[in-house]
Amino acid sequence: MEYTQLGRTGLKVSRLVLGTMNFGPQTDEADSHAIMDAALAAGVNFFDTANAYGWGVNKGRTEEIIGSWFAKGDGRRDKTVLATKGYANMAPDGETPWPNHDKLSALNIRRSVEASLRRLGTDHIDLYQFHHVDRATPWDEIWQAMDVLVQQGKVLYVGSSNHAGWHIAQANETAARRGSLGLVSEQCLYNLAERRAEMEVVPAAEAYGLGVIPWSPLHGGLLGGALRKAREGGGGRTSSGRAATALEDATVRGQVEAYENLVAERGLEPGEVALAWLLSRPGVTGPIVGPRTAGQLDSALRAVELQLGEELLASLEEIFPGPGPSPEAFAW
């Protein structure tokens, strides 16, 4: 496993991030523990979760599964860089949240952190991330709340998720005025097929020293061999949902077909190439992989060792062109 520092910090994290969103809804507790053990054994030390994972009436279940894994001991917690998120209301889906039980008021930040600590069975969160932008709460209030938690030792670093470039700038300029470290990472939608983050988010993250943590690196399965799996009858979730809907667009289908043919000619797996491409991008700390099985984890691990040559990178650029440099891409 390769390691890098998270943004401008001294924190060393693995180039792959273990996403846990499937733990509970898709993968039971025993299998989730086995995947986490395998990830740690392979050198993956960066685990990502969120308070709302588990979904529906089971919100918080994923954090509980991680907490029961930590409780097994053998240095599991000490070896793990633990990232979780807050923002969402924790009421069952469809129920109206009680006032102040969601978003990023100082009150809800404190409540959410304390609840996550209980579910996770730990005394601190290494990276606490704002799951979304709260347009109603000023950054001074948000940083006041986080500064207290950092001083208490309950949170070590702070990151964002799904923030625009100007949100990153606003957050870190406010933090600088307060003498706070500010955001150290941004978790955003970014992959070969969805490159809009290159317009503003990635440049802002690089300028302010944030590590970029892409989520959905296979774009909902679209880049994981969706057409091949459909032909072979093994698509499962990959051949339905977002990937299947996207493939109804002739342009997207043509891109995916060209992509799968390109990697097949080189004897490579599409999902592994998609991860390796992200690992080659400037500013990227590591993509979040969310395996439902140990086999999916093995495939993701192979991507770390995969080196993409200049010719292949150029071919990928032709199939999935990025927006180009900012602001020239939209200004000229």
C-alpha positions as a printed Julia matrix, in Angstrom:
332×3 Matrix{Float64}:
   0.0     0.0     0.0
   1.14    3.52   -0.76
   0.6     6.41    1.63
   0.38   10.16    1.26
  -0.22   13.11    3.53
  -3.77   14.37    3.77
  -3.66   17.77    2.14
  -1.33   20.18    3.91
  -1.37   18.17    7.16
   1.2    15.77    8.54
  -1.41   12.99    8.68
  -0.41    9.94    6.61
  -3.25    8.07    4.93
  -3.5     5.22    2.44
  -4.05    5.99   -1.25
  -7.3     4.02   -1.07
 -10.07    5.0     1.32
 -12.36    2.26    2.61
 -15.93    3.45    2.18
 -18.4     1.8     4.55
 -21.75    2.94    3.16
 -22.73   -0.65    2.31
 -22.08   -1.93    5.84
 -25.5    -2.73    7.21
 -27.76   -2.12    4.19
 -25.86   -4.43    1.79
 -23.25   -6.24    3.89
 -24.01   -7.81    7.27
 -21.95   -7.17   10.39
 -19.78  -10.28   10.18
 -18.86   -9.7     6.53
 -18.29   -6.0     7.22
 -15.84   -6.92    9.99
 -14.07   -9.32    7.62
 -13.72   -6.6     4.95
 -12.31   -4.14    7.47
  -9.84   -6.75    8.73
  -8.75   -7.48    5.14
  -8.39   -3.78    4.37
  -6.26   -3.16    7.46
  -4.13   -6.23    6.68
  -3.53   -4.82    3.18
  -2.39   -1.51    4.65
  -5.57    0.54    4.12
  -5.67    2.79    7.18
  -8.21    5.42    6.05
 -11.87    4.49    6.73
 -14.78    6.75    5.78
 -18.33    6.67    7.12
 -21.2     9.05    8.02
 -23.75    9.35   10.78
 -26.65    8.73    8.38
 -25.24    5.55    6.84
 -27.55    2.62    7.46
 -30.35    4.71    5.97
 -34.08    4.6     6.58
 -34.94    3.53   10.11
 -31.39    2.22   10.52
 -29.5     5.5    10.34
 -26.38    5.19   12.45
 -26.13    1.42   11.96
 -22.92    1.66    9.91
 -21.14    3.59   12.65
 -22.3     0.96   15.14
 -20.8    -1.81   13.0
 -17.48    0.02   12.9
 -17.71    0.53   16.66
 -18.22   -3.19   17.29
 -15.2    -3.89   15.07
 -13.07   -1.44   17.08
 -14.25   -3.19   20.26
 -12.48   -6.38   19.15
  -9.21   -4.68   20.02
  -5.83   -5.76   18.61
  -4.99   -2.16   17.77
  -7.84   -1.73   15.28
  -8.77    1.76   16.42
  -5.17    2.9    16.84
  -4.28    1.8    13.29
  -7.31    3.45   11.68
  -7.65    7.04   10.52
 -11.37    7.41   11.13
 -13.45    9.84    9.09
 -17.15   10.4     9.6
 -19.64   13.09    8.62
 -22.48   15.13   10.03
 -25.25   17.29    8.56
 -28.18   14.98    7.79
 -31.17   14.65   10.06
 -31.21   11.33   11.88
 -34.98   10.9    11.91
 -36.25    7.87    9.95
 -36.79    8.64    6.27
 -40.02   10.51    5.68
 -40.22   11.96    9.2
 -39.75   15.67    9.79
 -36.65   16.29   11.91
 -37.01   18.09   15.21
 -35.76   21.69   15.0
 -31.96   21.92   15.35
 -31.52   18.18   14.72
 -29.88   18.63   11.34
 -27.43   20.83    9.43
 -24.5    22.73   10.94
 -25.64   24.91   13.8
 -23.23   24.84   16.73
 -25.91   22.96   18.67
 -26.34   20.23   16.07
 -22.6    19.89   15.42
 -22.05   19.18   19.11
 -25.01   16.78   19.26
 -23.95   14.96   16.09
 -20.32   14.51   17.16
 -21.3    13.18   20.58
 -23.76   10.72   19.01
 -21.18    9.5    16.47
 -18.62    9.0    19.25
 -21.09    6.81   21.14
 -21.96    4.7    18.1
 -18.32    4.35   17.07
 -17.21    3.45   20.59
 -14.26    5.84   20.47
 -13.18    9.01   22.24
 -12.19   10.95   19.13
 -12.84   11.33   15.4
  -9.75   11.85   13.28
 -11.51   13.66   10.42
 -14.95   15.17   10.91
 -16.55   16.19    7.61
 -19.48   18.47    6.82
 -21.63   16.25    4.59
 -23.16   19.21    2.78
 -23.2    23.01    2.74
 -25.38   24.75    5.33
 -26.29   28.03    3.67
 -28.12   29.29    6.76
 -25.27   29.02    9.28
 -22.32   31.44    9.17
 -18.83   29.96    9.02
 -17.85   31.84   12.19
 -20.41   29.81   14.12
 -19.35   26.55   12.48
 -15.69   27.16   13.3
 -16.51   28.21   16.86
 -18.17   24.83   17.37
 -15.35   22.9    15.73
 -12.64   24.82   17.63
 -14.22   23.73   20.91
 -14.36   20.09   19.79
 -10.74   20.23   18.64
  -9.68   21.75   21.96
 -11.54   18.97   23.77
  -9.69   16.36   21.69
 -12.92   14.94   20.29
 -12.07   15.96   16.71
  -8.57   16.27   15.24
  -9.1    17.51   11.67
 -12.06   19.0     9.76
 -13.07   18.35    6.17
 -15.91   19.12    3.79
 -17.98   17.11    1.37
 -20.01   18.24   -1.64
 -18.8    21.84   -1.29
 -18.27   24.22   -4.19
 -14.91   25.87   -4.76
 -16.13   29.19   -3.35
 -17.43   27.42   -0.23
 -13.93   26.03    0.34
 -12.47   29.52   -0.06
 -15.04   31.09    2.24
 -14.57   28.4     4.89
 -10.8    28.63    4.96
 -10.61   32.41    4.81
 -12.92   32.54    7.83
 -10.84   29.91    9.62
  -7.64   31.83    8.91
  -9.07   34.97   10.49
  -9.87   32.94   13.6
  -6.45   31.3    13.72
  -7.97   27.87   13.0
  -6.49   25.22   10.72
  -9.62   25.14    8.56
 -10.68   22.49    6.09
  -7.99   19.92    5.24
  -9.96   17.77    2.78
 -12.87   17.84    0.34
 -14.86   14.74   -0.51
 -16.52   15.23   -3.89
 -18.04   13.4    -6.85
 -15.14   12.91   -9.24
 -14.31   10.2   -11.76
 -13.46    9.65  -15.43
 -17.06   10.14  -16.52
 -17.84   13.04  -14.15
 -15.07   15.64  -14.21
 -16.88   18.88  -13.38
 -14.95   19.03  -10.09
 -11.93   20.06  -12.18
 -13.64   23.39  -12.97
 -13.5    24.89   -9.49
 -13.45   22.35   -6.65
 -10.11   20.69   -7.39
  -8.31   24.02   -8.08
  -9.7    25.49   -4.85
  -8.66   22.4    -2.9
  -5.15   22.58   -4.32
  -4.86   26.3    -3.61
  -5.94   25.92    0.02
  -4.05   22.68    0.66
  -7.01   20.3     0.88
  -6.7    16.66   -0.05
  -9.32   15.6    -2.61
 -11.2    12.42   -1.71
 -13.36   11.35   -4.68
 -16.55    9.46   -3.98
 -18.29    7.21   -6.55
 -15.0     6.59   -8.41
 -16.76    4.09  -10.71
 -19.73    6.44  -11.22
 -22.32    4.1    -9.82
 -20.82    1.08  -11.61
 -20.73    2.72  -15.04
 -16.92    2.47  -15.17
 -16.76   -0.99  -13.63
 -17.52   -2.97  -16.78
 -21.25   -2.28  -16.91
 -21.72   -3.34  -20.55
 -19.63   -6.47  -20.21
 -21.47   -7.5   -17.06
 -24.8    -6.92  -18.78
 -23.74   -9.15  -21.68
 -22.56  -11.84  -19.28
 -25.72  -11.6   -17.2
 -23.83  -10.7   -14.05
 -24.66   -7.06  -13.73
 -26.61   -7.2   -10.49
 -26.93   -3.68   -9.12
 -24.45   -2.46  -11.74
 -26.86   -3.16  -14.61
 -29.68   -1.28  -12.9
 -30.17    2.07  -11.27
 -27.92    4.99  -12.17
 -25.61    3.05  -14.51
 -28.48    1.54  -16.52
 -30.18    4.93  -16.79
 -26.96    6.55  -17.97
 -26.44    3.86  -20.6
 -29.77    4.76  -22.2
 -28.01    7.89  -23.5
 -26.37    6.98  -26.8
 -23.4     9.27  -26.21
 -22.68    7.81  -22.78
 -23.13    4.28  -24.07
 -20.66    4.98  -26.86
 -18.11    6.34  -24.39
 -18.45    3.35  -22.09
 -18.18    0.92  -25.0
 -15.02    2.63  -26.25
 -13.63    2.61  -22.7
 -14.29   -1.07  -22.12
 -12.79   -1.98  -25.51
  -9.7     0.13  -24.79
  -8.9    -1.52  -21.47
  -9.81   -5.0   -22.75
  -7.26   -4.64  -25.55
  -4.63   -4.14  -22.86
  -5.83   -7.0   -20.68
  -6.93   -4.65  -17.91
 -10.04   -4.44  -15.74
 -12.16   -1.3   -16.27
 -12.81   -0.69  -12.58
  -9.13   -0.91  -11.74
  -8.21    1.48  -14.55
 -10.81    4.0   -13.36
  -9.32    3.93   -9.85
  -5.76    4.14  -11.17
  -6.72    7.16  -13.28
  -7.96    8.98  -10.18
  -4.77    8.07   -8.33
  -2.82    9.75  -11.12
  -4.73   13.04  -10.86
  -3.16   16.09   -9.19
  -4.45   16.82   -5.71
  -6.19   13.47   -5.22
  -5.45   11.85   -1.86
  -7.31    8.66   -2.68
 -10.67    7.51   -4.01
 -13.29    6.0    -1.73
 -13.98    2.36   -2.56
 -17.11    0.82   -1.09
 -16.77   -2.96   -1.41
 -19.73   -5.17   -0.64
 -17.51   -8.27   -0.78
 -13.89   -9.21   -0.11
 -13.43   -9.83   -3.86
 -14.35   -6.24   -4.67
 -11.79   -5.07   -2.13
  -9.09   -7.2    -3.77
  -9.82   -5.61   -7.15
  -9.57   -2.12   -5.69
  -6.24   -2.94   -4.02
  -4.74   -3.97   -7.36
  -5.43   -0.5    -8.72
  -2.83    1.04   -6.4
  -0.07   -0.89   -8.18
  -1.41   -0.18  -11.67
   0.64    2.38  -13.59
  -1.1     3.93  -16.59
   1.23    4.86  -19.44
   1.07    8.16  -21.27
  -0.52    6.57  -24.34
  -3.32    5.03  -22.29
  -3.87    8.27  -20.38
  -4.14   10.15  -23.67
  -6.67    7.63  -24.99
  -8.74    7.95  -21.82
  -8.68   11.73  -22.26
 -10.07   11.34  -25.77
 -12.94    9.16  -24.57
 -13.75   11.17  -21.45
 -12.48   14.72  -22.06
 -12.3    16.97  -19.05
 -13.65   20.52  -18.98
 -10.21   22.05  -19.46
  -8.41   24.63  -17.32
 -10.39   27.02  -15.17
 -11.52   29.73  -15.88
 -10.64   29.42  -19.58
 -12.99   26.46  -19.99
 -16.05   28.58  -19.28
 -14.82   32.13  -19.79
 -13.22   32.07  -23.25
